[in-house]
Amino acid sequence: MPETAAVQKLIDHFHHDIPHARELGMEVISASAERTEVRLPFRPEFLGDTERQLIHPGVVTTLIDSTCGVGLMARLGRPVTIATLDLRVDYLRPSRPGIGLICSAECYRLTGQIAFMRASVWQDDPATPVAASVSTFMLNSGGPQIGRPPEGAP
Amino acid sequence: MNFDQARRLAREQGDASELLALVPYAAYLGLRMEMGADGTALLRLPFKPSLIGNPRKPALHGGVVAAFMEGAALLHLLLVLDERRVPKSIDFSIDYLRSAQAQDTLASCAVERLGRRVAQVQIRCWQAEPQKPVALARAHFLLASDE
């Protein structure tokens, strides 16, 4: 399968087969072996602090975990079962009201079993991120493979 | 209702619904606070299908577990401290120990260090068996009263 077709399949999988990503409204902007970006449009339900109109930190973390997951699969070029081992987020500056988030993730070290990811979250300008993150994933963590069965599969 | 009023209702009458309503994302996820006799609370995330990340296992989205634990820590601080604004998150770190199944998830929090400006909170998260945590996390918060 050409790389673009494989990546498109991953993007389709992300948009259709992950209920919570769909529920929040995440959209993959771009995905490649080098870098993956996911957008999360703003919704009032995402607020953690109504007085200052700040997005809840949990929304940011969920976006980061999701982007790293699809980013790792884009790096591998196929959907694999992965498990997050750990994830750290630094909240660098408050989010601004009414604006969605964009997360960019990259895999900076990949071994046979472990992937090391880093990610950044911003609103308008990547140079002023609202959050930065590092995380570690385990590959082929057991359990059924994710993704839709191939067409015509029993 | 402001934080003081909502906190009083939770502390004195064991009704945390107004406190939860002040944090829209906690309400959106469906968080509940189960008030204990000692004035602290157990946080519960009732299962719903929209929280799933991997339908084949099925397992909760890892981000949901993290978001629940961050939300739990924030609500714990709002309950036990007298803050009038939501504490600002500085950082958050989570270790995932087991996959979270399609069932209710619980969390307990402990403030391990309370300074004038910063609170450090440890969060423990489990499902059916409290002795088998699905995740452990810690977070630092900037306290709003001293900004």
Short mmCIF file of C-alpha atoms in Angstrom, two decimals:
data_model
loop_
_atom_site.label_atom_id
_atom_site.label_comp_id
_atom_site.label_asym_id
_atom_site.label_seq_id
_atom_site.Cartn_x
_atom_site.Cartn_y
_atom_site.Cartn_z
CA MET A 1 0.00 0.00 0.00
CA PRO A 2 1.42 3.44 -0.82
CA GLU A 3 2.28 5.49 2.25
CA THR A 4 -0.40 8.08 1.61
CA ALA A 5 -3.10 5.38 1.34
CA ALA A 6 -1.87 3.78 4.58
CA VAL A 7 -1.91 7.14 6.35
CA GLN A 8 -5.37 7.95 4.98
CA LYS A 9 -6.57 4.63 6.38
CA LEU A 10 -5.18 5.59 9.80
CA ILE A 11 -6.90 8.97 9.62
CA ASP A 12 -10.21 7.30 8.71
CA HIS A 13 -9.74 4.87 11.60
CA PHE A 14 -9.12 7.77 13.97
CA HIS A 15 -12.21 9.67 12.82
CA HIS A 16 -14.59 6.72 12.79
CA ASP A 17 -13.46 4.05 15.25
CA ILE A 18 -12.45 5.94 18.40
CA PRO A 19 -15.71 6.93 20.10
CA HIS A 20 -14.21 9.47 22.50
CA ALA A 21 -12.17 11.25 19.80
CA ARG A 22 -15.34 11.54 17.73
CA GLU A 23 -17.35 12.66 20.75
CA LEU A 24 -14.95 15.56 21.45
CA GLY A 25 -14.73 16.51 17.76
CA MET A 26 -11.03 15.89 17.06
CA GLU A 27 -9.90 16.20 13.44
CA VAL A 28 -6.58 15.01 12.04
CA ILE A 29 -5.09 17.93 10.06
CA SER A 30 -2.08 16.01 8.79
CA ALA A 31 -0.25 12.77 9.54
CA SER A 32 3.12 11.48 8.44
CA ALA A 33 6.04 9.49 9.80
CA GLU A 34 7.67 12.77 10.86
CA ARG A 35 4.78 14.72 12.41
CA THR A 36 1.08 14.48 13.08
CA GLU A 37 -1.31 17.33 13.85
CA VAL A 38 -4.80 17.09 15.32
CA ARG A 39 -7.24 19.96 15.83
CA LEU A 40 -9.86 20.21 18.56
CA PRO A 41 -12.43 22.96 17.89
CA PHE A 42 -13.54 24.90 20.97
CA ARG A 43 -16.74 23.99 22.80
CA PRO A 44 -18.08 25.64 25.98
CA GLU A 45 -18.27 22.20 27.66
CA PHE A 46 -14.46 22.06 27.59
CA LEU A 47 -14.07 24.84 30.15
CA GLY A 48 -12.56 24.11 33.54
CA ASP A 49 -12.69 27.68 34.82
CA THR A 50 -15.71 29.66 33.66
CA GLU A 51 -14.62 32.89 35.38
CA ARG A 52 -11.40 33.10 33.36
CA GLN A 53 -12.81 31.04 30.44
CA LEU A 54 -9.92 28.55 30.63
CA ILE A 55 -10.02 25.16 28.94
CA HIS A 56 -9.90 22.27 31.44
CA PRO A 57 -6.42 20.66 31.60
CA GLY A 58 -8.00 17.24 31.03
CA VAL A 59 -9.11 18.32 27.56
CA VAL A 60 -5.52 19.24 26.70
CA THR A 61 -4.21 15.91 28.02
CA THR A 62 -6.82 13.94 26.08
CA LEU A 63 -5.86 15.76 22.88
CA ILE A 64 -2.16 15.05 23.51
CA ASP A 65 -2.72 11.34 24.23
CA SER A 66 -4.82 10.99 21.06
CA THR A 67 -2.40 12.88 18.84
CA CYS A 68 0.56 10.86 20.12
CA GLY A 69 -1.37 7.64 19.47
CA VAL A 70 -2.25 8.44 15.86
CA GLY A 71 1.19 10.02 15.37
CA LEU A 72 2.88 6.82 16.47
CA MET A 73 0.75 4.77 14.08
CA ALA A 74 1.60 7.20 11.27
CA ARG A 75 5.27 6.69 12.12
CA LEU A 76 4.81 2.93 11.96
CA GLY A 77 2.61 3.20 8.88
CA ARG A 78 -0.02 0.82 10.19
CA PRO A 79 -2.58 0.53 12.99
CA VAL A 80 -1.06 -1.39 15.91
CA THR A 81 -2.20 -1.97 19.43
CA ILE A 82 -0.40 0.49 21.65
CA ALA A 83 -0.61 1.34 25.33
CA THR A 84 0.44 4.57 26.99
CA LEU A 85 2.97 3.81 29.73
CA ASP A 86 3.28 7.34 31.01
CA LEU A 87 2.61 10.89 29.97
CA ARG A 88 3.63 14.24 31.38
CA VAL A 89 2.14 17.60 30.51
CA ASP A 90 3.52 21.05 31.34
CA TYR A 91 0.91 23.80 31.13
CA LEU A 92 3.00 26.65 29.77
CA ARG A 93 0.43 29.41 29.53
CA PRO A 94 -3.33 29.77 29.90
CA SER A 95 -5.49 29.07 26.87
CA ARG A 96 -7.34 32.04 25.42
CA PRO A 97 -11.15 32.04 25.48
CA GLY A 98 -13.21 30.64 22.63
CA ILE A 99 -10.34 29.31 20.53
CA GLY A 100 -9.72 25.65 19.72
CA LEU A 101 -6.49 23.73 20.22
CA ILE A 102 -3.99 22.19 17.81
CA CYS A 103 -1.63 19.43 18.93
CA SER A 104 1.49 18.38 17.06
CA ALA A 105 3.23 15.12 17.98
CA GLU A 106 6.42 13.40 16.88
CA CYS A 107 8.12 10.14 17.70
CA TYR A 108 11.74 11.00 18.51
CA ARG A 109 12.91 7.50 19.37
CA LEU A 110 11.46 4.16 18.37
CA THR A 111 12.69 0.76 19.51
CA GLY A 112 11.16 -2.65 18.85
CA GLN A 113 8.91 -2.34 21.88
CA ILE A 114 8.88 1.26 23.07
CA ALA A 115 8.11 4.59 21.43
CA PHE A 116 9.17 7.93 22.91
CA MET A 117 6.88 10.78 21.87
CA ARG A 118 6.85 14.52 22.37
CA ALA A 119 4.00 16.88 21.69
CA SER A 120 3.12 20.54 21.75
CA VAL A 121 -0.28 22.23 21.96
CA TRP A 122 -1.13 25.75 20.77
CA GLN A 123 -4.06 27.86 19.64
CA ASP A 124 -3.03 30.26 16.86
CA ASP A 125 0.74 30.31 16.94
CA PRO A 126 3.01 27.28 17.40
CA ALA A 127 5.63 29.66 18.84
CA THR A 128 3.43 30.32 21.90
CA PRO A 129 2.37 26.84 23.02
CA VAL A 130 -0.15 26.38 25.84
CA ALA A 131 1.28 22.95 26.72
CA ALA A 132 4.26 20.69 26.11
CA SER A 133 4.36 16.96 26.72
CA VAL A 134 6.55 13.87 26.68
CA SER A 135 5.13 10.37 26.77
CA THR A 136 6.14 6.74 26.40
CA PHE A 137 4.17 4.07 24.59
CA MET A 138 4.41 0.28 24.50
CA LEU A 139 3.94 -1.34 21.09
CA ASN A 140 1.81 -4.43 20.48
CA SER A 141 0.57 -4.35 24.02
CA GLY A 142 -1.60 -7.42 23.61
CA GLY A 143 -5.31 -7.76 23.06
CA PRO A 144 -7.09 -7.59 19.74
CA GLN A 145 -5.67 -5.37 17.01
CA ILE A 146 -7.49 -2.13 16.48
CA GLY A 147 -8.90 -0.83 13.23
CA ARG A 148 -11.68 -2.14 11.08
CA PRO A 149 -11.38 -5.63 9.65
CA PRO A 150 -10.46 -5.62 5.96
CA GLU A 151 -13.42 -5.59 3.61
CA GLY A 152 -14.66 -9.07 2.89
CA ALA A 153 -13.14 -10.45 6.09
CA PRO A 154 -15.36 -13.00 7.82
CA MET B 1 -23.81 29.88 43.09
CA ASN B 2 -20.19 30.73 43.95
CA PHE B 3 -17.45 28.39 45.19
CA ASP B 4 -18.00 29.27 48.87
CA GLN B 5 -21.69 28.42 48.69
CA ALA B 6 -21.15 25.26 46.63
CA ARG B 7 -18.41 24.08 49.00
CA ARG B 8 -20.59 24.66 52.04
CA LEU B 9 -23.36 22.58 50.49
CA ALA B 10 -20.88 19.77 49.80
CA ARG B 11 -19.24 19.88 53.21
CA GLU B 12 -22.32 20.37 55.36
CA GLN B 13 -24.97 18.50 53.43
CA GLY B 14 -22.90 16.05 51.41
CA ASP B 15 -24.31 17.44 48.17
CA ALA B 16 -21.49 18.14 45.69
CA SER B 17 -23.72 18.70 42.67
CA GLU B 18 -23.33 22.51 42.76
CA LEU B 19 -19.54 22.22 43.06
CA LEU B 20 -19.46 19.90 40.03
CA ALA B 21 -21.71 22.26 38.09
CA LEU B 22 -19.09 25.02 38.47
CA VAL B 23 -16.60 22.98 36.38
CA PRO B 24 -18.22 22.46 32.95
CA TYR B 25 -15.84 19.76 31.71
CA ALA B 26 -16.30 17.69 34.88
CA ALA B 27 -20.05 17.88 34.34
CA TYR B 28 -19.61 17.00 30.66
CA LEU B 29 -17.62 13.85 31.49
CA GLY B 30 -20.27 12.98 34.08
CA LEU B 31 -18.06 13.09 37.21
CA ARG B 32 -19.66 12.50 40.59
CA MET B 33 -18.38 13.16 44.10
CA GLU B 34 -19.25 10.66 46.81
CA MET B 35 -18.81 12.45 50.10
CA GLY B 36 -17.11 10.54 52.91
CA ALA B 37 -17.57 10.96 56.64
CA ASP B 38 -14.10 12.52 56.97
CA GLY B 39 -14.99 15.47 54.73
CA THR B 40 -13.07 14.17 51.73
CA ALA B 41 -14.65 12.73 48.63
CA LEU B 42 -14.30 9.75 46.37
CA LEU B 43 -14.57 10.75 42.73
CA ARG B 44 -16.55 8.53 40.39
CA LEU B 45 -16.66 8.53 36.59
CA PRO B 46 -19.75 6.52 35.61
CA PHE B 47 -19.18 4.49 32.46
CA LYS B 48 -20.77 5.66 29.22
CA PRO B 49 -20.02 4.43 25.68
CA SER B 50 -18.73 7.83 24.52
CA LEU B 51 -15.72 7.44 26.87
CA ILE B 52 -14.35 4.45 24.95
CA GLY B 53 -11.04 4.77 23.12
CA ASN B 54 -10.66 1.21 21.87
CA PRO B 55 -14.00 -0.44 21.00
CA ARG B 56 -12.45 -3.84 20.42
CA LYS B 57 -11.24 -4.46 23.95
CA PRO B 58 -13.34 -2.43 24.89
CA ALA B 59 -11.26 0.02 26.90
CA LEU B 60 -11.71 3.58 28.12
CA HIS B 61 -9.75 6.22 26.23
CA GLY B 62 -6.43 6.78 28.01
CA GLY B 63 -7.05 10.50 27.77
CA VAL B 64 -10.34 10.06 29.61
CA VAL B 65 -8.55 8.37 32.52
CA ALA B 66 -6.05 11.24 32.65
CA ALA B 67 -8.75 13.91 32.30
CA PHE B 68 -10.78 12.25 35.05
CA MET B 69 -7.76 12.23 37.37
CA GLU B 70 -6.92 15.89 36.64
CA GLY B 71 -10.55 16.79 37.18
CA ALA B 72 -10.59 14.77 40.40
CA ALA B 73 -7.53 16.62 41.72
CA LEU B 74 -9.07 20.01 40.90
CA LEU B 75 -12.37 19.15 42.57
CA HIS B 76 -10.56 17.73 45.58
CA LEU B 77 -8.70 21.03 46.00
CA LEU B 78 -11.91 23.03 45.58
CA LEU B 79 -13.51 20.89 48.29
CA VAL B 80 -10.75 20.81 50.89
CA LEU B 81 -9.24 24.29 50.43
CA ASP B 82 -11.06 27.61 50.58
CA GLU B 83 -10.07 28.78 47.11
CA ARG B 84 -12.41 31.23 45.43
CA ARG B 85 -11.11 30.50 41.93
CA VAL B 86 -10.14 27.30 40.17
CA PRO B 87 -6.45 26.53 40.89
CA LYS B 88 -4.29 26.77 37.74
CA SER B 89 -2.62 23.58 36.51
CA ILE B 90 1.17 23.76 36.40
CA ASP B 91 1.93 20.19 35.37
CA PHE B 92 0.51 16.68 35.40
CA SER B 93 2.18 13.29 35.17
CA ILE B 94 0.44 9.93 34.85
CA ASP B 95 1.62 6.31 34.91
CA TYR B 96 -0.79 3.87 33.29
CA LEU B 97 -0.67 0.51 35.09
CA ARG B 98 -3.59 -1.39 33.55
CA SER B 99 -6.05 -0.91 30.74
CA ALA B 100 -9.29 0.70 32.00
CA GLN B 101 -12.30 -1.47 31.20
CA ALA B 102 -15.77 -0.37 30.11
CA GLN B 103 -17.02 0.18 33.67
CA ASP B 104 -17.17 2.84 36.39
CA THR B 105 -13.85 4.37 37.40
CA LEU B 106 -12.98 5.77 40.83
CA ALA B 107 -10.31 8.15 42.08
CA SER B 108 -9.03 9.35 45.43
CA CYS B 109 -6.74 12.32 45.92
CA ALA B 110 -4.35 13.44 48.62
CA VAL B 111 -2.69 16.83 48.98
CA GLU B 112 0.85 15.81 49.86
CA ARG B 113 2.25 19.31 50.04
CA LEU B 114 0.36 22.51 50.54
CA GLY B 115 2.41 25.66 50.28
CA ARG B 116 1.30 29.25 50.15
CA ARG B 117 1.42 29.27 46.36
CA VAL B 118 1.52 25.66 45.18
CA ALA B 119 -0.32 22.44 46.02
CA GLN B 120 1.01 18.99 45.12
CA VAL B 121 -1.71 16.35 44.68
CA GLN B 122 -1.34 12.58 44.33
CA ILE B 123 -4.16 10.83 42.50
CA ARG B 124 -4.96 7.12 42.54
CA CYS B 125 -7.42 5.63 40.08
CA TRP B 126 -9.03 2.17 40.06
CA GLN B 127 -12.09 0.27 38.87
CA ALA B 128 -13.56 -2.92 40.41
CA GLU B 129 -10.61 -3.70 42.68
CA PRO B 130 -9.15 -0.83 44.72
CA GLN B 131 -5.91 -2.76 45.26
CA LYS B 132 -5.33 -2.89 41.48
CA PRO B 133 -4.99 0.73 40.34
CA VAL B 134 -5.40 1.45 36.63
CA ALA B 135 -3.29 4.59 36.93
CA LEU B 136 -1.33 6.73 39.38
CA ALA B 137 -0.75 10.42 38.81
CA ARG B 138 0.54 13.57 40.41
CA ALA B 139 -0.10 17.22 39.68
CA HIS B 140 1.02 20.67 40.79
CA PHE B 141 -1.45 23.53 41.00
CA LEU B 142 -0.95 27.25 41.45
CA LEU B 143 -3.31 28.45 44.13
CA ALA B 144 -5.54 31.24 42.94
CA SER B 145 -5.60 33.19 46.18
CA ASP B 146 -1.98 34.24 45.90
CA GLU B 147 -1.57 35.17 42.23
#
